[in-house]
Structures are given as structure tokens and as C-alpha cells.
CSV table of C-alpha atoms and ligand atoms in Angstrom, one decimal:
chain,number,residue,atom,x,y,z
A,1185,MET,CA,-3.8,-11.9,-10.9
A,1186,THR,CA,-4.2,-14.0,-7.9
A,1187,ALA,CA,-4.1,-12.3,-4.2
A,1188,ILE,CA,-1.9,-13.2,-2.0
A,1189,LEU,CA,-2.8,-10.5,0.9
A,1190,LYS,CA,-6.9,-10.1,1.4
A,1191,ALA,CA,-7.5,-8.2,4.5
A,1192,ARG,CA,-10.7,-6.3,4.9
A,1193,ASN,CA,-11.2,-3.2,7.2
A,1194,LEU,CA,-8.4,-4.3,9.9
A,1195,SER,CA,-8.1,-1.7,12.5
A,1196,LYS,CA,-6.2,-1.7,15.6
A,1197,THR,CA,-7.3,0.1,18.7
A,1198,TYR,CA,-4.6,0.2,21.6
A,1199,LYS,CA,-5.3,0.8,25.4
A,1200,ILE,CA,-3.2,2.4,27.4
A,1201,ARG,CA,-3.9,2.6,30.8
A,1202,SER,CA,-3.7,5.6,33.2
A,1203,ARG,CA,-2.5,6.5,36.5
A,1204,GLY,CA,-5.0,6.9,39.3
A,1205,LYS,CA,-8.5,6.9,38.3
A,1206,ASP,CA,-8.1,8.4,34.9
A,1207,ALA,CA,-10.2,6.0,33.0
A,1208,PRO,CA,-8.0,4.2,30.2
A,1209,LYS,CA,-7.3,6.1,27.5
A,1210,THR,CA,-7.6,5.0,23.5
A,1211,VAL,CA,-5.6,4.7,20.6
A,1212,GLU,CA,-7.1,4.1,17.7
A,1213,ALA,CA,-3.8,3.5,15.8
A,1214,VAL,CA,-5.3,1.1,12.6
A,1215,LYS,CA,-8.9,2.5,11.1
A,1216,GLY,CA,-10.3,0.3,9.5
A,1217,VAL,CA,-7.7,-0.6,6.5
A,1218,ASP,CA,-8.3,-2.4,3.4
A,1219,ILE,CA,-5.1,-3.8,1.6
A,1220,THR,CA,-5.0,-6.2,-1.4
A,1221,VAL,CA,-1.2,-8.1,-2.5
A,1222,ASN,CA,-1.3,-10.2,-5.5
A,1223,GLU,CA,1.7,-11.9,-5.8
A,1224,GLY,CA,4.6,-11.5,-7.4
A,1225,GLU,CA,4.1,-7.8,-6.7
A,1226,ILE,CA,6.4,-5.7,-5.0
A,1227,VAL,CA,4.2,-3.5,-2.8
A,1228,GLY,CA,5.7,-0.9,-0.2
A,1229,PHE,CA,3.5,0.8,2.5
A,1230,LEU,CA,4.8,4.4,3.1
A,1231,GLY,CA,3.3,6.9,6.0
A,1232,PRO,CA,5.2,9.3,7.6
A,1233,ASN,CA,5.9,8.1,12.1
A,1234,GLY,CA,2.5,7.0,14.2
A,1235,ALA,CA,1.0,6.5,10.7
A,1236,GLY,CA,0.2,3.2,11.8
A,1237,LYS,CA,2.8,1.3,9.7
A,1238,THR,CA,4.1,-1.0,11.9
A,1239,THR,CA,0.6,-2.0,14.2
A,1240,THR,CA,-1.3,-3.0,10.5
A,1241,LEU,CA,2.3,-5.4,9.6
A,1242,ARG,CA,1.9,-6.4,13.0
A,1243,MET,CA,-1.8,-7.7,13.2
A,1244,ILE,CA,-1.2,-9.5,9.6
A,1245,THR,CA,2.4,-11.3,10.3
A,1246,THR,CA,0.3,-12.6,13.4
A,1247,LEU,CA,1.7,-10.7,16.2
A,1248,LEU,CA,-1.1,-9.1,17.3
A,1249,ASP,CA,-4.7,-9.4,17.5
A,1250,PRO,CA,-6.6,-6.9,15.5
A,1251,THR,CA,-9.6,-5.3,17.5
A,1252,GLY,CA,-11.7,-5.2,13.8
A,1253,GLY,CA,-12.2,-7.0,10.1
A,1254,GLU,CA,-10.8,-10.1,8.6
A,1255,ALA,CA,-7.6,-11.1,6.7
A,1256,THR,CA,-6.9,-13.7,4.0
A,1257,VAL,CA,-3.4,-13.9,4.5
A,1258,ALA,CA,-1.1,-17.3,1.6
A,1259,GLY,CA,-4.3,-18.9,1.2
A,1260,HIS,CA,-4.5,-18.9,5.6
A,1261,ASP,CA,-7.1,-16.7,7.3
A,1262,LEU,CA,-5.5,-14.6,10.3
A,1263,ALA,CA,-8.0,-15.4,13.0
A,1264,ARG,CA,-8.7,-18.9,12.3
A,1265,ASP,CA,-5.3,-20.9,11.0
A,1266,PRO,CA,-2.5,-18.1,12.8
A,1267,ILE,CA,-0.2,-21.1,13.1
A,1268,GLY,CA,-0.4,-21.2,8.5
A,1269,VAL,CA,-0.1,-17.4,7.9
A,1270,ARG,CA,2.9,-18.2,10.6
A,1271,ARG,CA,4.3,-20.7,8.7
A,1272,SER,CA,3.9,-19.1,5.1
A,1273,ILE,CA,5.1,-15.9,5.5
A,1274,GLY,CA,8.2,-14.5,6.0
A,1275,TYR,CA,8.7,-11.5,8.6
A,1276,VAL,CA,12.3,-9.0,8.5
A,1277,ALA,CA,11.3,-6.6,11.6
A,1278,GLN,CA,12.8,-2.9,12.5
A,1279,MET,CA,15.3,-4.6,14.4
A,1280,GLY,CA,16.4,-7.1,13.2
A,1281,THR,CA,16.3,-10.8,15.9
A,1282,THR,CA,20.5,-12.0,15.2
A,1283,ASP,CA,22.3,-12.5,18.4
A,1284,PRO,CA,25.4,-9.9,18.2
A,1285,SER,CA,27.3,-13.3,19.7
A,1286,ALA,CA,26.5,-16.4,17.3
A,1287,ILE,CA,28.1,-17.1,14.7
A,1288,VAL,CA,25.7,-16.5,11.1
A,1289,GLY,CA,25.4,-19.8,10.0
A,1290,GLU,CA,23.9,-21.4,13.5
A,1291,GLU,CA,21.6,-19.1,13.8
A,1292,LEU,CA,20.9,-19.4,9.7
A,1293,VAL,CA,20.3,-23.1,10.6
A,1294,ASP,CA,18.3,-23.1,14.4
A,1295,HIS,CA,15.9,-20.2,12.4
A,1296,ALA,CA,14.9,-23.1,10.2
A,1297,LYS,CA,14.8,-25.8,12.2
A,1298,LEU,CA,12.0,-23.5,13.8
A,1299,TYR,CA,9.8,-24.2,10.7
A,1300,GLY,CA,10.6,-27.8,10.7
A,1301,ILE,CA,13.5,-27.5,8.5
A,1302,ASP,CA,15.9,-30.9,8.5
A,1303,PRO,CA,20.0,-29.0,9.2
A,1304,LYS,CA,21.4,-29.9,6.3
A,1305,VAL,CA,18.9,-28.7,3.4
A,1306,ALA,CA,19.0,-25.4,6.1
A,1307,ALA,CA,22.7,-25.4,5.8
A,1308,GLU,CA,23.0,-25.8,1.7
A,1309,ARG,CA,19.4,-23.5,1.1
A,1310,GLY,CA,21.0,-20.5,3.3
A,1311,LYS,CA,24.8,-20.5,2.0
A,1312,VAL,CA,23.3,-19.6,-1.2
A,1313,LEU,CA,20.8,-17.4,0.2
A,1314,LEU,CA,23.7,-15.7,1.7
A,1315,ALA,CA,26.0,-15.7,-1.9
A,1316,ASP,CA,22.6,-14.4,-3.2
A,1317,LEU,CA,23.0,-11.3,-0.4
A,1318,ASP,CA,26.5,-10.8,-0.4
A,1319,LEU,CA,27.3,-12.4,2.3
A,1320,GLN,CA,29.0,-15.7,1.2
A,1321,ASP,CA,32.0,-15.1,3.9
A,1322,ALA,CA,30.1,-14.7,6.7
A,1323,TRP,CA,28.5,-18.2,7.1
A,1324,THR,CA,31.4,-18.2,10.3
A,1325,ARG,CA,31.3,-15.6,11.7
A,1326,LYS,CA,30.2,-13.0,14.4
A,1327,CYS,CA,25.9,-11.7,13.3
A,1328,GLY,CA,27.6,-8.8,15.7
A,1329,SER,CA,31.6,-8.8,13.5
A,1330,LEU,CA,29.0,-7.5,10.3
A,1331,SER,CA,27.9,-4.2,8.8
A,1332,GLY,CA,24.6,-2.6,9.2
A,1333,GLY,CA,24.0,-3.1,5.6
A,1334,GLN,CA,25.0,-7.0,6.3
A,1335,ARG,CA,23.1,-7.4,8.8
A,1336,ARG,CA,19.9,-5.6,7.5
A,1337,ARG,CA,21.0,-8.9,4.7
A,1338,LEU,CA,21.4,-11.2,7.2
A,1339,ASP,CA,18.0,-10.2,8.5
A,1340,ILE,CA,16.8,-10.6,5.2
A,1341,ALA,CA,18.2,-13.9,4.4
A,1342,MET,CA,16.6,-15.2,8.3
A,1343,GLY,CA,13.3,-14.1,6.9
A,1344,LEU,CA,13.0,-16.1,3.4
A,1345,ILE,CA,14.7,-19.3,5.2
A,1346,HIS,CA,12.0,-21.6,5.6
A,1347,GLU,CA,11.2,-20.6,1.1
A,1348,PRO,CA,8.4,-18.2,2.4
A,1349,LYS,CA,6.1,-17.2,-1.1
A,1350,LEU,CA,5.5,-14.1,1.7
A,1351,VAL,CA,7.7,-11.7,3.3
A,1352,PHE,CA,7.1,-8.6,5.0
A,1353,LEU,CA,10.3,-6.7,5.4
A,1354,ASP,CA,9.3,-3.8,7.7
A,1355,GLU,CA,11.6,-0.5,7.3
A,1356,PRO,CA,14.9,-2.3,5.7
A,1357,SER,CA,17.3,0.8,5.1
A,1358,THR,CA,16.4,2.5,8.3
A,1359,GLY,CA,19.7,3.4,10.3
A,1360,LEU,CA,22.1,3.1,6.9
A,1361,ASP,CA,23.8,5.1,4.4
A,1362,PRO,CA,23.3,6.2,0.9
A,1363,GLN,CA,25.6,3.2,-0.9
A,1364,SER,CA,24.2,0.8,1.9
A,1365,ARG,CA,20.5,1.8,1.1
A,1366,ALA,CA,20.9,1.1,-3.0
A,1367,ASN,CA,22.9,-2.0,-2.4
A,1368,LEU,CA,19.7,-4.2,-0.5
A,1369,TRP,CA,17.2,-2.7,-2.8
A,1370,HIS,CA,19.1,-4.3,-5.5
A,1371,HIS,CA,18.3,-7.7,-3.6
A,1372,ILE,CA,15.7,-6.8,-2.5
A,1373,ALA,CA,14.3,-6.4,-6.4
A,1374,ARG,CA,16.5,-10.1,-7.0
A,1375,LEU,CA,14.3,-11.9,-4.7
A,1376,ARG,CA,10.9,-12.2,-6.7
A,1377,GLU,CA,14.0,-13.0,-10.1
A,1378,GLU,CA,14.9,-15.4,-7.8
A,1379,TYR,CA,12.1,-16.9,-5.7
A,1380,GLY,CA,9.5,-15.4,-7.2
A,1381,THR,CA,8.7,-13.9,-4.0
A,1382,THR,CA,6.3,-11.8,-3.3
A,1383,VAL,CA,7.2,-8.5,-0.9
A,1384,PHE,CA,5.4,-6.1,1.2
A,1385,ILE,CA,7.6,-3.2,2.3
A,1386,THR,CA,6.7,-0.2,4.6
A,1387,THR,CA,9.1,2.5,4.9
A,1388,HIS,CA,8.7,6.1,5.0
A,1389,TYR,CA,11.5,6.9,2.6
A,1390,MET,CA,9.8,7.9,-0.6
A,1391,ASP,CA,12.7,7.3,-2.6
A,1392,GLU,CA,13.1,3.7,-1.4
A,1393,ALA,CA,9.5,2.8,-2.1
A,1394,ASP,CA,9.8,4.8,-6.2
A,1395,ALA,CA,12.8,3.0,-6.7
A,1396,LEU,CA,11.8,-0.6,-5.5
A,1397,CYS,CA,7.7,-0.9,-5.8
A,1398,ASP,CA,4.8,-1.7,-8.4
A,1399,ARG,CA,2.4,-0.6,-6.3
A,1400,ILE,CA,2.6,1.9,-3.4
A,1401,LEU,CA,-0.5,2.8,-0.5
A,1402,ILE,CA,0.1,6.1,1.7
A,1403,ILE,CA,-1.1,5.3,5.4
A,1404,ASP,CA,-1.7,8.6,7.4
A,1405,HIS,CA,-3.7,8.3,10.5
A,1406,GLY,CA,-4.1,4.8,10.3
A,1407,VAL,CA,-6.1,4.8,7.1
A,1408,ILE,CA,-5.3,4.8,3.9
A,1409,VAL,CA,-5.1,7.8,1.6
A,1410,ALA,CA,-4.1,6.7,-1.7
A,1411,GLU,CA,-3.3,3.5,-3.3
A,1412,GLY,CA,-1.7,3.2,-6.5
A,1413,THR,CA,1.6,2.8,-8.6
A,1414,PRO,CA,4.2,5.6,-8.3
A,1415,GLU,CA,3.8,6.6,-11.7
A,1416,GLU,CA,0.2,6.9,-10.6
A,1417,LEU,CA,0.0,8.6,-7.7
A,1418,LYS,CA,2.3,11.2,-9.0
A,1419,ARG,CA,0.0,12.1,-12.0
A,1420,ARG,CA,-2.7,12.5,-9.6
A,1421,VAL,CA,-0.1,15.8,-8.1
A,1422,GLY,CA,-1.6,17.5,-11.8
A,1423,GLY,CA,1.2,17.3,-13.6
A,1424,ASP,CA,5.6,18.4,-14.2
A,1425,GLN,CA,6.1,21.5,-12.8
A,1426,VAL,CA,7.9,24.1,-15.2
A,1427,ILE,CA,10.0,26.4,-13.7
A,1428,LEU,CA,12.2,29.6,-15.8
A,1429,SER,CA,14.6,31.5,-14.7
A,1430,VAL,CA,14.0,35.2,-16.3
A,1431,ALA,CA,15.5,39.6,-15.5
A,1432,PRO,CA,13.1,40.0,-12.4
A,1433,GLU,CA,11.7,42.9,-14.1
A,1434,LEU,CA,10.2,40.3,-17.1
A,1435,ALA,CA,9.2,38.1,-14.5
A,1436,ALA,CA,5.3,39.3,-14.4
A,1437,ARG,CA,5.3,39.6,-18.4
A,1438,THR,CA,6.4,35.7,-18.7
A,1439,ALA,CA,3.4,34.8,-16.1
A,1440,GLU,CA,1.3,36.8,-18.6
A,1441,VAL,CA,2.4,35.4,-21.3
A,1442,ALA,CA,2.3,31.9,-20.3
A,1443,ALA,CA,-1.0,32.0,-18.8
A,1444,ARG,CA,-1.8,32.2,-22.2
A,1445,LEU,CA,0.6,29.1,-23.9
A,1446,ILE,CA,-0.2,26.7,-21.5
A,1447,ALA,CA,-3.8,25.8,-20.5
A,1448,ASP,CA,-4.5,25.7,-16.6
A,1449,SER,CA,-0.1,25.9,-16.2
A,1450,HIS,CA,-1.3,28.7,-13.2
A,1451,PRO,CA,1.4,30.7,-13.9
A,1452,GLU,CA,3.7,31.5,-10.2
A,1453,VAL,CA,6.2,34.7,-9.8
A,1454,GLU,CA,8.6,34.3,-6.8
A,1455,GLY,CA,11.8,37.0,-7.6
A,1456,GLY,CA,13.6,36.3,-11.2
A,1457,GLU,CA,11.5,32.7,-11.5
A,1458,VAL,CA,8.3,31.8,-12.8
A,1459,ARG,CA,6.5,28.3,-12.1
A,1460,LEU,CA,4.0,26.6,-14.1
A,1461,VAL,CA,2.9,23.8,-14.3
A,1462,SER,CA,1.6,21.5,-16.9
A,1463,ALA,CA,0.3,17.9,-17.3
A,1464,ASP,CA,3.5,16.8,-19.0
A,1465,GLY,CA,6.9,20.0,-19.6
A,1466,GLY,CA,9.1,18.2,-21.7
A,1467,THR,CA,6.2,18.2,-24.2
A,1468,ALA,CA,4.8,21.3,-23.1
A,1469,LEU,CA,8.4,23.1,-23.1
A,1470,PRO,CA,9.1,23.8,-27.0
A,1471,LYS,CA,6.2,25.8,-27.6
A,1472,LEU,CA,6.5,27.9,-24.3
A,1473,LEU,CA,10.0,28.7,-25.0
A,1474,ALA,CA,8.7,29.1,-29.2
A,1475,GLY,CA,5.9,31.8,-27.3
A,1476,LEU,CA,8.0,33.5,-25.2
A,1477,ALA,CA,10.4,34.9,-27.7
A,1478,ALA,CA,7.8,35.3,-30.2
A,1479,ALA,CA,6.9,38.0,-27.4
A,1480,GLY,CA,9.9,39.2,-26.9
A,1481,LEU,CA,10.9,37.9,-23.9
A,1482,ASP,CA,14.4,36.5,-22.4
A,1483,ILE,CA,15.0,33.5,-20.3
A,1484,ASP,CA,18.3,32.8,-18.4
A,1485,GLY,CA,17.1,29.1,-17.8
A,1486,VAL,CA,14.7,26.4,-17.3
A,1487,ALA,CA,14.3,23.5,-15.3
A,1488,VAL,CA,11.3,21.0,-15.5
A,1489,ARG,CA,10.6,18.8,-12.3
A,1490,ARG,CA,8.5,16.4,-12.0
A,1491,PRO,CA,6.6,15.3,-9.1
A,1492,THR,CA,8.3,13.5,-6.8
A,1493,LEU,CA,5.9,10.9,-3.5
A,1494,ASP,CA,7.0,14.0,-1.2
A,1495,ASP,CA,4.6,15.8,-3.6
A,1496,VAL,CA,1.4,13.1,-3.5
A,1497,PHE,CA,1.7,13.3,0.2
A,1498,LEU,CA,2.3,17.0,0.8
A,1499,THR,CA,-1.8,17.3,-1.8
A,1500,LEU,CA,-3.2,14.4,-0.2
A,1501,THR,CA,-2.6,15.7,3.4
A,1502,GLY,CA,-1.6,19.4,3.3
A,1503,ARG,CA,1.5,18.4,5.1
A,1504,SER,CA,5.6,17.0,3.4
A,1505,LEU,CA,6.4,13.4,5.1
A,1506,ARG,CA,9.8,14.4,4.9
A,1507,ASP,CA,8.5,17.4,7.9
A,1508,ASP,CA,7.1,14.4,9.7
A,1509,VAL,CA,10.0,12.0,9.6
A,1510,ALA,CA,12.4,15.2,10.8
A,1511,ALA,CA,10.1,15.9,13.3
A,1512,ALA,CA,9.6,12.9,14.9
B,586,ATP,N1,2.0,-0.5,21.6
B,586,ATP,C1,1.4,0.6,21.4
B,586,ATP,N2,0.3,1.4,22.6
B,586,ATP,C2,-0.9,2.0,22.8
B,586,ATP,N3,0.3,3.3,21.2
B,586,ATP,C3,0.6,2.3,20.6
B,586,ATP,C4,1.7,1.3,20.6
B,586,ATP,N4,2.2,1.2,19.3
B,586,ATP,C5,1.8,2.4,18.3
B,586,ATP,N5,1.4,2.7,19.3
B,586,ATP,C6,0.6,3.9,18.7
B,586,ATP,O1,-0.3,4.4,17.6
B,586,ATP,C7,0.3,4.6,16.4
B,586,ATP,C8,0.5,4.0,14.6
B,586,ATP,O2,1.9,3.6,15.2
B,586,ATP,P1,2.4,3.0,14.6
B,586,ATP,O3,3.9,2.6,15.3
B,586,ATP,O4,2.2,1.6,14.2
B,586,ATP,O5,3.3,3.4,13.5
B,586,ATP,P2,4.4,3.6,12.1
B,586,ATP,O6,3.5,3.9,11.2
B,586,ATP,O7,4.9,2.0,12.2
B,586,ATP,O8,5.3,4.9,12.7
B,586,ATP,P3,7.1,4.3,12.7
B,586,ATP,O9,7.3,4.6,11.4
B,586,ATP,O10,7.4,5.6,13.6
B,586,ATP,O11,7.8,2.6,12.7
B,586,ATP,C9,1.0,5.7,16.6
B,586,ATP,O12,-0.2,6.9,17.4
B,586,ATP,C10,1.6,4.9,18.0
B,586,ATP,O13,2.1,5.7,18.4
């Protein structure tokens, strides 16, 4: 595997000027992160609001000077060759960059010119990209007339017009409805198939990271707290949750028998529910149900819940990613 992005000990401390005679305050937004992305990977950078995702991304894409650390991006040293970095990457910012009053095709060609691409070549590439992103009829339309999802896909086309090897997407689906989000994920996944593009995507949506990414880095308070494939991360939570519905008066006895049947399952009773954990709920279930039946215990219902990335975040930080998002 060849690394296309390697950042070591990257950090950023913001200084905030205070009013009056108070000393300036500092915010340690990113505290020495290491990031490796291999060619062809789709890597998710997940964390709650304010965790340091955008700051990290802006440093890697040369938009912000790091306070410390170093990085090589697409073969170029971040500090010594920022122009080389910029030419080799695509960056799709959270807010997008298209002018609502501009014509889509012109916007694409003008953007390509910034990279020294011949306008004819840019127009050809732009049309192919728009077709790939399901925007074939948009060439002559005004950017502002596109729907939210179409606009995000146009932003992606803008980020790809110079055929970068590595593209950074900053929270690409924020503000989109569920259907447009799923549609966007489909298009992002296709980028790799069609163009072999490596994708680095920041998000605070766990389902997005889960659906799209080969590997996930979780950042919290400026520190990477976990890294792995979605499956590896979920395994770290300690397995599936098995939920048995029983008559409330049988719950305590059910928990007692279940604890004997499945080692380390730590059953907990809540009203008419008994919750236990198992490394593999699907395999444990037949043994559990047979054992409970043999003990004369009737089960009204059973559910197996696979851990989510939110459970991973909760286990690692004691907080829910969703709560943070909702509170922000
Ligand atoms: N220009 C700035 N000056 C001072 N502090 C900043 C600045 N930009 C970001 N911060 C602070 O740095 C921390 C990290 O912010 P950052 O925007 O990188 O987080 P994020 O994970 O991208 O959040 P979000 O999901 O909300 O975009 C936060 O505490 C934020 O308030």
C-alpha cells in the first residue's frame, strides 16, 4: 500500500485576541494528530462539532498554517511545496464555492483555468463529470437554480475538474435530506471506481462514515481517539446486544439463567426486558433460546442489535456523538 497522505504530529493552536488588557486566549484545536491515507482508500474523519476536523483539513490542504508537525500530501511536502500540494488535491469546502448567478458550465471551465487547463479540455471533462454526477442537464443552468443535492454534486465536480489524485470533502452532506444524502454517497463511492480517486471525508454523521468509508479516524477534542475499519471499531465496543422481551415477573430469573448460558454476557433487567451482550449475537441466540426454554422460561420476543459507530464513540468518550451534534 502506498501512502498518499502522511501527517505527523500535526497541531494547531489558535490565538484569540481579547478585548482590553486581558492576555490573548489560546485554543488548542488540534493536538498533534498522525494521519495516514493510502492510495485508493475512502477514509472518514469523524468527530462531533468543534472536535478539530475542519482545522485539520484546512492545514492538510494548505489553507491554514500548522503550529507544529509535518505532512506529505500526494508526494509534496506541506511546508516546502504548498503549491505542489494544491495542484494535486481537490478540496470541497463545507459551504461550496459556486456563485449562484454564474452558469454551471462557465463556472467549471473558469475553475479549471486556475489549474492551467485548456478551456476546451475543461469543457469536455466538465461534461463527462456532470454526467457521472447525474447533472447532465445542468451545463447551461444557473448554479443558484440547482437543488441542494445538485449543488453539492456540482461542488464535487468543481473539486475534481483538474483530476486530482486525492480529494477532500468537508461534511459533504450537511443540510441535505436523507434521499439526497444517500444519492451523494453513491456518487462519492463511484469516484473511486471511475477515477481511482482517494477520498478523505469529514463528517459528524456516523451512518455516512459507516456506509461510505473503508477506514475511519475518530477525533475528539483535537486528539485521534480511535482508528480502524467500521467493523473493527464496532468490535471494540464488545459485541452485539441481545434484547429479550419477557413477562416482568420472569425477567430476573431469565437474566440469571442467561448469565449461566452465555459467558460474560452481563444481563441487565429493565422492566420486561433483559439485555445482554455477546461477541456474536446470531450464534449465541439458538443456545440461549434453547437453554431458556429448557428452564421453562417463555420469551415473548427477541432482538439482536449490532453496535453502531455511535456506540463506539460513546464507549471511547462517554458521550454520544448525536448528543453533541444536537447540542451544537
Ligand atoms: N479561527 C479560529 N479561531 C479560534 N478558534 C477557532 C477557529 N476555528 C476553529 N476554532 C476552534 O477550534 C476548535 C476546532 O474547530 P473545528 O472547526 O476544527 O472543528 P470541527 O470538528 O470541524 O467542527 P464542525 O463539525 O462544527 O465543523 C473549536 O473549539 C473551534 O471553536
